Each structure stands twice: as C-alpha cells, then as structure tokens.
XYZ file of C-alpha atoms in Angstrom:
632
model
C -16.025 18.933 16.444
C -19.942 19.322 17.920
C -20.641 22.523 19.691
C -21.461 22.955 23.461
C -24.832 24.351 24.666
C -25.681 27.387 22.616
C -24.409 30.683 23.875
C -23.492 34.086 22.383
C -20.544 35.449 21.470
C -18.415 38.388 20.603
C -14.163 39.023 20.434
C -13.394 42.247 20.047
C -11.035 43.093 16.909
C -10.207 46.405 15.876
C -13.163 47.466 17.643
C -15.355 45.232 16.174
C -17.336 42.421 17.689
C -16.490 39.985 14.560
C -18.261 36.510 15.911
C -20.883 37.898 17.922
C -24.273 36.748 16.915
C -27.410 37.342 18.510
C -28.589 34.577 20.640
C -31.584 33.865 18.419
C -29.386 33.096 15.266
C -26.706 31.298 17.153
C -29.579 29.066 18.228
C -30.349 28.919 14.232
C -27.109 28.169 13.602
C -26.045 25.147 15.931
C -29.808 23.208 15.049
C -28.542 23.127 11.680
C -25.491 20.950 12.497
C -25.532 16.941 13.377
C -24.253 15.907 16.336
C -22.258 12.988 14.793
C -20.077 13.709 11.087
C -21.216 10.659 8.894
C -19.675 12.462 5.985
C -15.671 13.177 5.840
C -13.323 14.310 2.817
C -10.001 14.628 2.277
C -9.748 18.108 3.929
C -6.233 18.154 3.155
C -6.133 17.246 -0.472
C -8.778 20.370 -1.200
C -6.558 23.369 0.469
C -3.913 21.843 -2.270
C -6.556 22.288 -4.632
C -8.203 25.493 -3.880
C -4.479 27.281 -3.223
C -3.249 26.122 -6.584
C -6.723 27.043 -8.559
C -6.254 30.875 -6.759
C -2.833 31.098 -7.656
C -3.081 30.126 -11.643
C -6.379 32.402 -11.838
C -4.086 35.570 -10.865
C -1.660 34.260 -13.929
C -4.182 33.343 -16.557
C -5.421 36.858 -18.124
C -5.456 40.012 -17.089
C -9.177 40.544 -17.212
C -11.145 37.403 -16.586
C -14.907 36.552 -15.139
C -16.257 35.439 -11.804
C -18.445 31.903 -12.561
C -21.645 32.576 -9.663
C -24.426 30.918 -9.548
C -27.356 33.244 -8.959
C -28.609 33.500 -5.168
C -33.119 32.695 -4.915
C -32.746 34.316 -1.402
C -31.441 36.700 0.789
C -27.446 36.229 1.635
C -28.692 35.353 4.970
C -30.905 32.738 3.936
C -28.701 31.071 1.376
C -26.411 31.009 4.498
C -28.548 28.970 6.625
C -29.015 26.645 3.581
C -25.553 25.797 2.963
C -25.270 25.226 6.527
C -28.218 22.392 6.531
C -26.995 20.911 3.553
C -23.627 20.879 5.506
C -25.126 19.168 8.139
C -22.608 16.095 8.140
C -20.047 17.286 8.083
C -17.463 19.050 11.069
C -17.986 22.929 11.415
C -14.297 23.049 10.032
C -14.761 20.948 7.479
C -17.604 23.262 6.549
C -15.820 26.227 6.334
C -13.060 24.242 3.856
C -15.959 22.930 1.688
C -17.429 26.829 1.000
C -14.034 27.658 -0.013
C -13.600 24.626 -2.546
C -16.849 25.364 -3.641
C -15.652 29.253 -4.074
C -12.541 27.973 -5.900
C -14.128 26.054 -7.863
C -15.743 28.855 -9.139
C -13.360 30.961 -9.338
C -11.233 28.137 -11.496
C -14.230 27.158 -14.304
C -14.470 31.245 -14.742
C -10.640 31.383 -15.334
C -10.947 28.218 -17.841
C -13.618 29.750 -19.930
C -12.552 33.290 -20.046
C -8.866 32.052 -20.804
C -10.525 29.815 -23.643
C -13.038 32.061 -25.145
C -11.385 33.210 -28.018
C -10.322 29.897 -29.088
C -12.563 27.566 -28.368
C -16.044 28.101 -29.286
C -17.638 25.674 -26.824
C -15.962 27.664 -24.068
C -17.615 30.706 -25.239
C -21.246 29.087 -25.814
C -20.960 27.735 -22.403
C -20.240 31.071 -20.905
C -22.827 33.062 -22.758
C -25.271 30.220 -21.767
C -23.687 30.647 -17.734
C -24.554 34.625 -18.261
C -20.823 35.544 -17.673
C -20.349 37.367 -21.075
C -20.829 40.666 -19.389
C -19.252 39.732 -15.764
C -15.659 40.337 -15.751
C -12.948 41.215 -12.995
C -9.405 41.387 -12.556
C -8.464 38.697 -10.308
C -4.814 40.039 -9.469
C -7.107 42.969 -7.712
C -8.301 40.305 -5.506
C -4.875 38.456 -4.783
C -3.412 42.551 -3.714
C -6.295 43.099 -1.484
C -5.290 39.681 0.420
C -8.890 38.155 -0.346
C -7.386 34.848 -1.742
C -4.914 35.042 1.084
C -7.413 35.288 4.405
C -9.131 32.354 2.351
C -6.211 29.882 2.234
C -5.101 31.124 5.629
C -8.590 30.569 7.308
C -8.853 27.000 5.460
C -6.194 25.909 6.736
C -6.301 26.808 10.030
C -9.822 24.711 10.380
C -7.911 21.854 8.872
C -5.462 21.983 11.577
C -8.129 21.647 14.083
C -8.641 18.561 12.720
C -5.426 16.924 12.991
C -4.865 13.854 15.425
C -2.834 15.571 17.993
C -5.695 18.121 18.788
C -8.296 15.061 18.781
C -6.951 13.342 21.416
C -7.100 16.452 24.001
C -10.158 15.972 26.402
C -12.981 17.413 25.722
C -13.553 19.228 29.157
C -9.884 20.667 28.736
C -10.630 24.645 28.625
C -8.596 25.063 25.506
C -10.573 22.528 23.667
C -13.601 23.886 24.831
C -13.447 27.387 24.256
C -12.278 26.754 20.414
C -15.488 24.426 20.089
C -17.461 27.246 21.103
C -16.692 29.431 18.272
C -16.634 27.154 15.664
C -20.752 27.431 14.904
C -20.351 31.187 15.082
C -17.132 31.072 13.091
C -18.291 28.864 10.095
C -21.419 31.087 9.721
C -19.668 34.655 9.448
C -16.877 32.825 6.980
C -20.196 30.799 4.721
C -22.006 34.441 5.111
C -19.065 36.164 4.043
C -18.194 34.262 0.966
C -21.559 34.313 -0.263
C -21.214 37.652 -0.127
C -18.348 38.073 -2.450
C -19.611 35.998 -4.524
C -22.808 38.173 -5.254
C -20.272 41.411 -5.312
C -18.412 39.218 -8.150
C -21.546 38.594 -10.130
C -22.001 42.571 -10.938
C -21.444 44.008 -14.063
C -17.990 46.052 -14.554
C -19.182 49.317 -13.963
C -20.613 48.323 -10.798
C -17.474 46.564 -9.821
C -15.116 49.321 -9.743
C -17.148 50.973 -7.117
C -16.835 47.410 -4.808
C -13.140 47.511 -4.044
C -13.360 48.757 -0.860
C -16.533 46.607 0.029
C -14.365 43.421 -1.102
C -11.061 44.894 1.185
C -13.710 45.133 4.393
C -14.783 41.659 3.541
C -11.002 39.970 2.961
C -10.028 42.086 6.200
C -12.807 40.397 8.247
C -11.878 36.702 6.926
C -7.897 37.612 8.209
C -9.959 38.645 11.825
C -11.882 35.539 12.421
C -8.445 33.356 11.008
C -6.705 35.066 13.440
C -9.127 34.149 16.601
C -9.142 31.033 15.616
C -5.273 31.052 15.219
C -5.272 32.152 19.630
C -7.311 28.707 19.763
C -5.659 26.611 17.653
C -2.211 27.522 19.566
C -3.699 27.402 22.818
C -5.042 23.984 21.924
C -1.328 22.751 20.361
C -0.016 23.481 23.768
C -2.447 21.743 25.819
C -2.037 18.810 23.131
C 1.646 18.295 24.146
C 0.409 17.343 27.730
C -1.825 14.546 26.165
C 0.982 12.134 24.940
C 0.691 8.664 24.918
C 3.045 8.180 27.865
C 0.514 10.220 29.730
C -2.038 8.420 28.254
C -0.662 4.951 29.135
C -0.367 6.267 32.655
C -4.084 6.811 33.319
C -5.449 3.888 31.530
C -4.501 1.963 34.050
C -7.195 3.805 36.382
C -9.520 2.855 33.885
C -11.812 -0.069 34.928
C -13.314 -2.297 31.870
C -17.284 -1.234 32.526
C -15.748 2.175 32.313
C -14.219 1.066 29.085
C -17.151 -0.820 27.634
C -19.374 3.116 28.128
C -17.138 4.671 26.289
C -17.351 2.335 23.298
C -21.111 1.908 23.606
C -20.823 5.908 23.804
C -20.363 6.132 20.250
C -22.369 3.313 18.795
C -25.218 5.324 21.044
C -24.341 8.069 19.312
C -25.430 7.101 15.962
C -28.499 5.750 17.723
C -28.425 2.112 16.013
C -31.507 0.776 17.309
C -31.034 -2.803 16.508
C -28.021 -2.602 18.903
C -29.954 -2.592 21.445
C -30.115 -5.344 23.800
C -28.228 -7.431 21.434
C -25.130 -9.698 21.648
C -22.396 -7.724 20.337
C -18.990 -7.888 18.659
C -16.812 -5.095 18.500
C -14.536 -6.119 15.588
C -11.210 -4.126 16.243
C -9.026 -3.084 13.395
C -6.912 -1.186 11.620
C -7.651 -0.222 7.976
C -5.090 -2.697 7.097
C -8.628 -5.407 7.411
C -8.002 -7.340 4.221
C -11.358 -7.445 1.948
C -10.990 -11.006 2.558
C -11.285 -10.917 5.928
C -14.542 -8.423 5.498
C -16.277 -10.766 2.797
C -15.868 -13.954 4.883
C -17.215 -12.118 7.869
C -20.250 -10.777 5.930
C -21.143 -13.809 4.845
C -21.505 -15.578 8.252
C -22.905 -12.064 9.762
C -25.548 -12.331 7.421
C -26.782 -15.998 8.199
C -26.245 -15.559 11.845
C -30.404 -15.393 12.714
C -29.714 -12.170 14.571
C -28.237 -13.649 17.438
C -25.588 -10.868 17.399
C -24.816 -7.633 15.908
C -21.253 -6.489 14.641
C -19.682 -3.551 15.263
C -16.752 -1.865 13.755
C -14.046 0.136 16.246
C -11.739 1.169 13.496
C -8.159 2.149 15.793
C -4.996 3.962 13.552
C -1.928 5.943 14.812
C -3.337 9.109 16.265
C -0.084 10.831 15.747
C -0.685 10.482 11.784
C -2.936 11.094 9.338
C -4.910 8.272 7.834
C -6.030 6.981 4.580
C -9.992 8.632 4.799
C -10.816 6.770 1.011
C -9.581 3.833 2.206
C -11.544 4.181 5.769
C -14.684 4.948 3.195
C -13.637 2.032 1.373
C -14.236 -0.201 4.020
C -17.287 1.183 5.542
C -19.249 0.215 2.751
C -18.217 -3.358 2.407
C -19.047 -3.763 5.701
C -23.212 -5.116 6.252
C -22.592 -4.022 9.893
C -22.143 -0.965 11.710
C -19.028 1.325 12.588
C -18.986 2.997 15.852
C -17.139 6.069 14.645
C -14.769 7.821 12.496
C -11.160 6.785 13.106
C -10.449 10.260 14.368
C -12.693 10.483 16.708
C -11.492 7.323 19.160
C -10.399 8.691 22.100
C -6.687 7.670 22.308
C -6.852 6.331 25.667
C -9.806 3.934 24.033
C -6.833 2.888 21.523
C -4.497 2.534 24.468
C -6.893 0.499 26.145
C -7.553 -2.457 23.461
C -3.942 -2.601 22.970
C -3.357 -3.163 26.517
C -5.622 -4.682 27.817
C -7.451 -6.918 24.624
C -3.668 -7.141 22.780
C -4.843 -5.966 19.862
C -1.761 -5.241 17.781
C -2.191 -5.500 13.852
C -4.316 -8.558 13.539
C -8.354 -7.838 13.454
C -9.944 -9.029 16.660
C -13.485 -9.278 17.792
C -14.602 -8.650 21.593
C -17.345 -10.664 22.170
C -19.880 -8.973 24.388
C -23.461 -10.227 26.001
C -26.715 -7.914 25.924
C -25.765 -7.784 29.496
C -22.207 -6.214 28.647
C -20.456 -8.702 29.892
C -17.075 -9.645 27.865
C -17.138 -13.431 27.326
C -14.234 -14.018 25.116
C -11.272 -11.288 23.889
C -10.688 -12.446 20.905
C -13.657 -14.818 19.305
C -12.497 -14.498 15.319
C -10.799 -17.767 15.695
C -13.824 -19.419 16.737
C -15.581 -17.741 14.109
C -13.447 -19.056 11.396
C -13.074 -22.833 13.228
C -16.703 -23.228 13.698
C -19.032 -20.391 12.064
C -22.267 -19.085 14.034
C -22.707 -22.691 15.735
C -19.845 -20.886 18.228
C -22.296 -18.339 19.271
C -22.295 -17.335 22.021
C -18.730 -17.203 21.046
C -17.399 -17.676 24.934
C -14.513 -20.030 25.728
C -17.043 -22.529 27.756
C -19.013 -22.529 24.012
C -15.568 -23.457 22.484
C -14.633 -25.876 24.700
C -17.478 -27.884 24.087
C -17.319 -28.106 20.518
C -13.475 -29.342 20.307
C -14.570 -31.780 23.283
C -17.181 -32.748 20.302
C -14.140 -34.002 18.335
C -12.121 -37.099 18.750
C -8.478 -35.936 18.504
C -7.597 -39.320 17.223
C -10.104 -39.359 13.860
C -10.670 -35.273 14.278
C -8.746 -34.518 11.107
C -12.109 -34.615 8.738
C -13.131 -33.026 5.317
C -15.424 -31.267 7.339
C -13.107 -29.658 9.581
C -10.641 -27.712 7.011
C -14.061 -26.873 4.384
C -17.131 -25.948 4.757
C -20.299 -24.957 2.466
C -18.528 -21.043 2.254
C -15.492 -22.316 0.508
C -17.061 -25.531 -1.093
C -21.571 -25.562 -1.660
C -20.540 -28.865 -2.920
C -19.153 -29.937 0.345
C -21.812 -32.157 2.092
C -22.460 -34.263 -1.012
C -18.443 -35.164 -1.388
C -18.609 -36.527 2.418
C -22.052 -38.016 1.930
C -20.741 -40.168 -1.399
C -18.655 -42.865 0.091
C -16.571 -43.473 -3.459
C -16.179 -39.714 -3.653
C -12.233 -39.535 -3.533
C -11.377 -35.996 -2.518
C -7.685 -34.375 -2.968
C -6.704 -31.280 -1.272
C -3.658 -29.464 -2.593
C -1.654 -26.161 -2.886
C 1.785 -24.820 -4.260
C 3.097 -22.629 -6.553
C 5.093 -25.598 -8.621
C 3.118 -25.696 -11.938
C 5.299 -28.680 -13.438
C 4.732 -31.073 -9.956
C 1.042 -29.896 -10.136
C 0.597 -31.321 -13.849
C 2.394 -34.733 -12.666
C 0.686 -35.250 -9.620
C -3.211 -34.331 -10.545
C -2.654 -36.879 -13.512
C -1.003 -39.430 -11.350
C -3.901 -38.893 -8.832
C -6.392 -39.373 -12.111
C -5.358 -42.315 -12.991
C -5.212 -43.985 -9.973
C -8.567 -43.095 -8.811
C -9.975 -43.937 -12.394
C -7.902 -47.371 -11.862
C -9.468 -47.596 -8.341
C -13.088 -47.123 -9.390
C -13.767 -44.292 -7.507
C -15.176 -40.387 -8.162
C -12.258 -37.788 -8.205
C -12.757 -33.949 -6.858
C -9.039 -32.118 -6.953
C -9.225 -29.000 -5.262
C -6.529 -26.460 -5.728
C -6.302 -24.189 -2.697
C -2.994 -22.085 -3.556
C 0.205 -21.477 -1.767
C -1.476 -19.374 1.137
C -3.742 -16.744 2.025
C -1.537 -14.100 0.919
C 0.388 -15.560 -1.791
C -2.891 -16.682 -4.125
C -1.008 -18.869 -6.117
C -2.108 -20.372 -9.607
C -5.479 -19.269 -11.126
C -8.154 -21.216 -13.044
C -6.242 -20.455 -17.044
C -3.178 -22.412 -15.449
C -5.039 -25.788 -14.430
C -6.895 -28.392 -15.728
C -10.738 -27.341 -16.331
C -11.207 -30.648 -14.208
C -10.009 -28.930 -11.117
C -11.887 -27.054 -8.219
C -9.717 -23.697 -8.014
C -10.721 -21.929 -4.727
C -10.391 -18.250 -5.367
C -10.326 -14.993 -3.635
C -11.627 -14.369 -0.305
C -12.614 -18.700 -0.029
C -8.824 -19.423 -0.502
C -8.423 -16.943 2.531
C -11.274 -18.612 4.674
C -9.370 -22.003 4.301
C -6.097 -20.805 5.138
C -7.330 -18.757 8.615
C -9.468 -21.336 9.048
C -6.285 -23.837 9.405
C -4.723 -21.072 11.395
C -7.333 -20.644 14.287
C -7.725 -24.230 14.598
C -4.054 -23.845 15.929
C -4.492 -21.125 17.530
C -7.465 -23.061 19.250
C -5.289 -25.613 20.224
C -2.145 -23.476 21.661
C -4.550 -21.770 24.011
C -5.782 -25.061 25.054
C -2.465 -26.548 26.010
C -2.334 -29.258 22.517
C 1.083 -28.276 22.556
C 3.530 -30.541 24.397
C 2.493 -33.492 25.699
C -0.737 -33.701 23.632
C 1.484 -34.337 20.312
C 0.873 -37.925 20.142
C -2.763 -38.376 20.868
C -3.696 -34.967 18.670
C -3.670 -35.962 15.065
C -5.672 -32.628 14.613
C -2.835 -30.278 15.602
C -0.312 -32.469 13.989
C -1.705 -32.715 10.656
C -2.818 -29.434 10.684
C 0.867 -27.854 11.351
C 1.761 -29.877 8.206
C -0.069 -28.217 6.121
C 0.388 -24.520 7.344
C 4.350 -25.471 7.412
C 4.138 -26.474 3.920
C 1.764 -23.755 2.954
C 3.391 -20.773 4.655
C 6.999 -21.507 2.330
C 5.053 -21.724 -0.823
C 6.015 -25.905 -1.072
C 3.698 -28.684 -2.664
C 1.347 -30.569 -0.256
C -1.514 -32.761 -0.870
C -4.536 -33.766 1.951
C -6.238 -37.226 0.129
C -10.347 -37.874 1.834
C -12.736 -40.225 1.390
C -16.619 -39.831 2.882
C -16.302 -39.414 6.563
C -13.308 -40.693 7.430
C -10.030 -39.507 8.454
C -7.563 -37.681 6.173
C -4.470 -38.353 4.983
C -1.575 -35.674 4.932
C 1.695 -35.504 3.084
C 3.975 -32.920 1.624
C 4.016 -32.752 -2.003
C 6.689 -35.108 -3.096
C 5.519 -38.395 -0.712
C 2.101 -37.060 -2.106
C 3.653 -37.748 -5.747
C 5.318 -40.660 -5.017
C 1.664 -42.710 -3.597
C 0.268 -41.670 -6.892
C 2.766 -42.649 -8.933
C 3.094 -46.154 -7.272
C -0.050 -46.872 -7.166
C 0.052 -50.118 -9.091
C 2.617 -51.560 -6.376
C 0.148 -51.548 -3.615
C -3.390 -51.781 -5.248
C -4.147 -54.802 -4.603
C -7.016 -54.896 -2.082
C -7.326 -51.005 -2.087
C -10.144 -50.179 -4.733
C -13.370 -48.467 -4.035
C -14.181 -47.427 -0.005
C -11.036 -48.992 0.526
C -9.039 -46.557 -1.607
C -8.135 -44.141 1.430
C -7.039 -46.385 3.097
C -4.796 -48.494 1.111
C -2.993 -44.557 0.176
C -2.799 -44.130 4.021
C -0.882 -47.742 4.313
C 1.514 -46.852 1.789
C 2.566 -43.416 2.952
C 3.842 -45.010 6.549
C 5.844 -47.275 5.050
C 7.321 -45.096 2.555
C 7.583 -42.374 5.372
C 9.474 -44.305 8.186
C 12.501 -43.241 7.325
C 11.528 -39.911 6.188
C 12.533 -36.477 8.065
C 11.060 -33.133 6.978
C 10.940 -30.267 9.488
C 8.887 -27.748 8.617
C 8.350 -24.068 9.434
C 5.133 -22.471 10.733
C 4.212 -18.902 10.861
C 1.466 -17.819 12.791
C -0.302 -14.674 13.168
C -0.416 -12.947 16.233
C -4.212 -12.976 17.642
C -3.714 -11.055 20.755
C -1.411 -13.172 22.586
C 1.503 -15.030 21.226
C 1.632 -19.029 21.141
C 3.039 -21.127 23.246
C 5.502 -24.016 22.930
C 5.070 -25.604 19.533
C 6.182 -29.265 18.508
C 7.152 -30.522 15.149
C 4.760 -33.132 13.610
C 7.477 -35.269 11.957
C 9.712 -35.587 14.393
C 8.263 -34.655 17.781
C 10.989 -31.971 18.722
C 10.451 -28.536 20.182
C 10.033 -26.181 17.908
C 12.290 -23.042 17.952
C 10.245 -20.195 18.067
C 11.187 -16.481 16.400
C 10.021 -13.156 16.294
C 8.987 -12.248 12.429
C 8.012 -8.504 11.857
C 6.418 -8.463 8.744
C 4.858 -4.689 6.883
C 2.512 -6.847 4.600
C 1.418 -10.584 3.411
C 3.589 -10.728 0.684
C-alpha cells in the first residue's frame, strides 16, 4: 500500500514514542519507495518458511553461530539502502522480506554449526564466512520473545495484504491512518533487525553483556506489532461494510466514463507512454487465460502496425487468495502491458466488467478509441474471425467484412485457416489441383483407413494431396505427429487452438447477427460450420475436403470414409479441378437419407447465444446450461 503525503509521527507505548521520526527522515524514508509494486512474492509461503527455520534453530545445538554479513556503513545508512533496493515492493512486503532475509541467516548459521564436526566443507565454509569465533545460544533468543515479535510482526503486514482489506476505499479513515504508518513502521522494524544482526556478529564475550540490549530490541518489535495490530482490526471492521452486496449496490451509480478513469488510472500509473493517444484493448481475464489464447494474441499484437495497444486487466475473487507465480507466469508471456496487480483492482472495477461488459470466465477484450470511446464489448471474436484487418474492431467494422462474404459460397479454405495456423496456406488456394483435406478425431484406426482411402483417390484423380490433422478440439489435443503418417500436416499447440476459436467466433459472429432461424437455408457458413464444432466438441471423426478457391465440402467422419472408399463408383468425369466437385455430388446422394444430430457447445463470450438450428435437419436446437471447472 503507497503512503499519503509525508507527515510525522509518534504513538505513545510505555512511554515511548516508538514510530515517531523526525520529519526530515520520514521525508527520506517515503522517496525511497515506488509509487506502484512491480515486484510481488509469495508473502505467505515465506512466514511458513521463516517460522519453521526459527523454530528448528532453537532445536539444533545448544550453542550455535549467527551467519551476518558485515555492515560498510552506519546501521542507519544500511537502513536506507535496504529500503531503496526495496523499492518495488509494498511497505509490508518489505518488512516480511528483512525477516526472510534474517531467517535465512539465522538457518545457514544453524546448518553449518550443526555440521561442523562432520562435514568438513561445512567447516571450511564457515571459517571462510568468519563465523568460527561467533557463537550464540539461540534458545536465549526464542526466551527473550525475539523470534516471537518477528513472526508476530510478519504476519501481521501479511494480513494487510489480504483481499478483504484491499477492497476498503482508500479515503476510508481506517485505511488511511494504517497507510500512514506503514513508511515509519517498515523503517524502525528494517533498522531494528539490522541491529540485531550486528549485536549477533560479536564475539562471545561481548555477547553475554548484549542480553538486555537484544530484550529492548525484541520488546520494541512486540510495540510496533501491536500498533499495527489497532490498525489492522480497525481496518477488518471497516472491511465487513465493503461486501460485494454493498458493492453491487453502488456500481450502479457508476457511469462508464467514470469507469473507463479508473482503469486508465492504473495503466497511468505505470506511466506507459506508448498508451497514449492510442487505440486500446483492455483484455479482461482471469488467470485461468490459456497460453494458447496468449500466444495467438501475441502473434497478431505484434503485426498489428501499431494501430492499437493491449492492455491486460487481470480480475480474480477478491475474497481469496490467488495464484501470484501463476499471475507472474503470465505477465511475461504477455508482449503487452498489464494495468496492475490482481490485488490491487478495486472490487467495484471487478463488479463493474461483470455487470456491465459480462465478463464471466471467458477472456474478453473492450475495445476502446484514443478518444475513449467503447466501440465494441467484446472484440476477441473478431480478432480470431478476421485478424488486425477488423481494426478498428467496432461492430460497423464487422459488419462490413461478413457483408464481404457470400453466405451461399462463404464456406472457403480461407475462412477456417489462415497463414498463423498454416504459412503454406495461400499457395494451397492459389494451386487449382491442390486437393486439401481437413480432419480431426481421436479414432486412430478410422484415421489410418480414411487418409489412405483419401490417397489413393486423389493419386487416382491426378491431383496434389495436403491432409491436415487438426485434433479432436481445442482442449482435447488429440493425436500427435509419432501417431500419423509423416505425410500429414499435424497442427499443434496453440495453432490447433486458433482453428478451433476461430470456428467458434465465426458462430458467435453469426448468433449476434440473427443467422440463427430463418437464415438456416441461405447460410451455408453457419451450417457447415456447426458441423464441424458438433462433431469436434464430442471427440467424433469429421473430414472438410477443398480445392483452390472454391467452396468446401463437409461431412462427419464415416460419410467422409465412405466418398473415399467409393471413389471408383463415381469417378468418372471427376478428375483434376473437377475432383471437388464430383466428392461434393456423391455425398448428397449418399446423404439424403441420412440423419445425424449433433451437439454444439459454445463458450460463453459475454452474452449467451440465441436460438440455434441443427444443420442436418433444420430443427430447433435444445439449448442447456453446461458448467464446466476446466477444458477437459
């Protein structure tokens, strides 16, 4: 949490003014610190650490020596040093990094001591460390309550950091006044173990006499814990006012320019320059994103011209803690910018994009002129359907480029591939006797059959043969490159997931334009695209058969099968640029009296689809709510 305005300050414990500073220092103090946290830790995992390293020191000899390293300054000094090079980090998180750091040192002294008579590396190393002569009884330090106050005061600052405080307001009085003390409080605690640390790194003799000294010092660690402890519960009971029925309540008063400050709050925070006056998209998302997703998005944000900038809004359940290696994880996949730290979205901000932009689990992306005007809620789809040629990524932009395509002969090569997923792409529809087979399942046995069926009857029709092998789904990744044929084009990885989502938003595309209902018949894009996402999304065999620029040909995996197979019944007439179509004649009359209803699921991208119709037999579809944890 940043500090307000500078100011000094003093609490009065046992007659002592423990945090007050003078106003000079204080002044010292807060310059050292950055405004914005760029670097985070698991907080939580390191009070684990340093309790259980303090507890098996106490256990491990009776006599065993402090590891310090020696101080080039003045304990004041080193102070303001550790404080700089904690810049990045939260004032609480500073004060839990100075005790890992002091437990840490505390633990390679107990390994070494413990190991000294056995081990002859341990005892090089700690004549070598000058710690031969520097020994101290460490269950001294556990009676005097010095490990204690240390564990205590660490994890009070890591409760300061837990999601329930973060989403109080910052002008809340509670809030503030604990924000106030924090500079002042991390310095005396940094100060203070510094200054056990040099006490530690006497000589025996000397160390007797430092008892006391070390009992004044462990008794003023317990004093600050225990004014930050009055702020801490102060700001647990204001927290319990901020729920997220409360919340809810008052984001309704909450216009969308309103909105839009607060998120360009943070991005201005971080002071991205090339932000500025730029086309943005804030991509919204859990940490959930699949590295799929991010990879397929980097690649088009990185051939986009700088026509627009992307920017990360990262949203997870305030009321839990969150995955921070993950979150880290993430970050540096991403070739764009984040606009902050999970932690620090305000919760009404995460209350907001659910509401309002139906963000639910599903990664959106706002799409946002220089001017700050929102264009289009949601404008992934687009991205997938049509790559950067959507930009500006508004619905009038997307409108015009499915106007661009004739529903009747839409269903192209083209429209399901493009150079990310296949480089090879524009010479296959270039090559008029290139003979191009799309197909996916997980049935090994009907994949052997069919892609030699298909071979032969291409080689038999005198044309060039590309199979491509696009798996089961986007989750399920199906068979890999050591279970085909080295003559087929296995799509892998995060181009198997571009091909999938991109078959997804083109429906999507379509619900939101009404191609629904009464569009069925005319729309051979939506209907042949349903076909494969129904056969895709159970896992079954499909195949889609192109030739140059014309239209494709869909079937499921056994009518697929069953062209190829036959091919010497109907190929008379049907070699060379005629090949497509002769496979196209063949599948309606073998399909007439043919009935396959298929299933389709469909992610939800902010709003859920409409009425759907089945391609094969031109009923309603039923339509059911699936909640599912995961893709597989």
């Amino acid at each position: 949490m940043a500090a307000t305005a500078a100011s000094s300050l003093s609490y009065g414990i046992g007659g002592t003014q423990i945090l007050w500073v003078p106003q000079g220092l204080l002044e010292q103090i807060v310059s050292t610190h950055s405004s914005y946290q760029t670097h985070h830790v698991d907080l939580q995992h390191l009070v684990n650490l340093i309790s259980c390293i303090f507890q098996n020191a106490t256990v491990s000899s009776s006599k065993i020596s402090c590891c310090v390293s020696t101080m080039a300054s003045s304990v004041d000094e080193t102070t303001m040093q550790m404080l700089r090079r904690l810049k990045d980090y939260s004032w609480n998180a500073k004060v839990v990094l100075a005790m890992a750091a002091f437990a840490c040192s505390v633990g390679e002294s107990s390994m070494l001591v413990k190991h000294r008579n056995t081990d002859p590396i341990a005892m090089y190393v700690e004549t070598l460390k000058g710690h031969r002569y520097t020994t101290t009884d460490f269950t001294v330090l556990e009676h005097i309550g010095l490990f204690k106050a240390m564990i205590d005061v660490a994890n009070t600052n890591l409760a300061f950091l837990a999601p329930s405080i973060s989403r109080i307001p910052k002008e809340v009085h509670s809030i503030k006044d604990a924000i106030a003390c924090f500079p002042t409080a991390a310095y005396k605690i940094l100060r203070i173990v510094l200054q056990i640390t040099s006490i530690l790194s006497k000589k025996k003799d000397h160390f007797e006499s430092t008892i006391q000294e070390l009992n004044v010092l462990a008794n003023e660690v317990s004093h600050i814990n225990n004014i930050l402890q009055e702020k801490l519960t102060l700001c647990l009971r204001d927290a319990e006012k901020y729920t997220y029925e409360d919340i809810t309540i008052r984001i309704t008063k909450i216009s969308i320019s309103e909105f839009i400050d607060k998120i360009m709050q943070y991005v201005r925070t971080q002071g991205f320059e090339n932000l500025r006056n730029k086309h943005l998209l804030f991509l919204i998302s859990d940490l959930d994103i699949s590295i799929d997703e991010i990879k397929a998005l980097n690649w088009l944000y990185q051939r986009n011209d700088q026509m627009y900038e992307i920017v990360w809004l990262p949203i997870i359940d305030l009321s839990m803690s969150y995955d921070v290696k993950r979150f880290w994880e993430l970050k540096q996949l991403m070739k764009w910018s984040v606009a902050v730290e999970p932690t620090r979205v305000e919760a009404d901000v995460v209350e907001f994009v659910k509401k309002e932009w139906h963000f639910i689990r599903q990664a959106i992306a706002v799409s946002m002129t220089s001017a700050g005007e929102v264009v289009c809620q949601n404008a992934l789809p687009m991205l997938w359907t049509w790559g950067n040629t959507a930009f500006p990524f508004s619905d009038k932009t997307e409108e015009i480029l499915w106007n661009s395509i004739d529903e009747r002969h839409g269903w192209k090569l083209e429209l399901v591939l493009d150079d990310f997923i296949v480089p090879e792409l524009r010479s296959w529809i270039e090559n008029r006797t290139t003979f191009v087979c799309l197909f996916g399942g997980g049935d090994i046995s009907w994949i052997q059959e069919f892609t030699e069926k298909v071979k032969y009857a291409a080689y038999a029709a005198g044309v060039t043969l590309k199979l491509v092998y696009v798996g089961k789904n986007k989750a399920k990744l199906g068979l890999s490159k050591t279970d085909l044929s080295r003559d087929i084009n296995v799509i892998e990885s995060e181009f198997r997931w571009r091909f999938w989502t991109k078959l997804e938003s083109i429906l999507h595309a379509k619900i939101r334009r009404g191609k629904t209902t009464t569009a069925y018949k005319t729309d051979v894009v939506i209907h042949e695209a349903l076909k494969v996402v129904g056969h895709g999304g159970k896992g079954e065999s499909w195949a889609v058969f192109s030739m140059g620029p014309d239209p494709m040909v869909t079937t499921d995996g056994e009518t697929g099968l069953t062209i190829m197979s036959n091919y010497l019944n109907w190929r008379q007439d049907t070699t060379g640029l005629r090949f497509l179509e002769g496979v196209k004649h063949y599948k309606e009359v073998i399909s007439r009296d043919v009935h396959g209803c298929i299933k389709v699921h469909l992610p939800v991208l902010g709003r859920v689809p409409g009425i759907m119709v089945c391609p094969d037999c031109s009923k309603v579809m039923d339509m059911f709510y699936t909640y599912r944890c995961c893709d597989e």
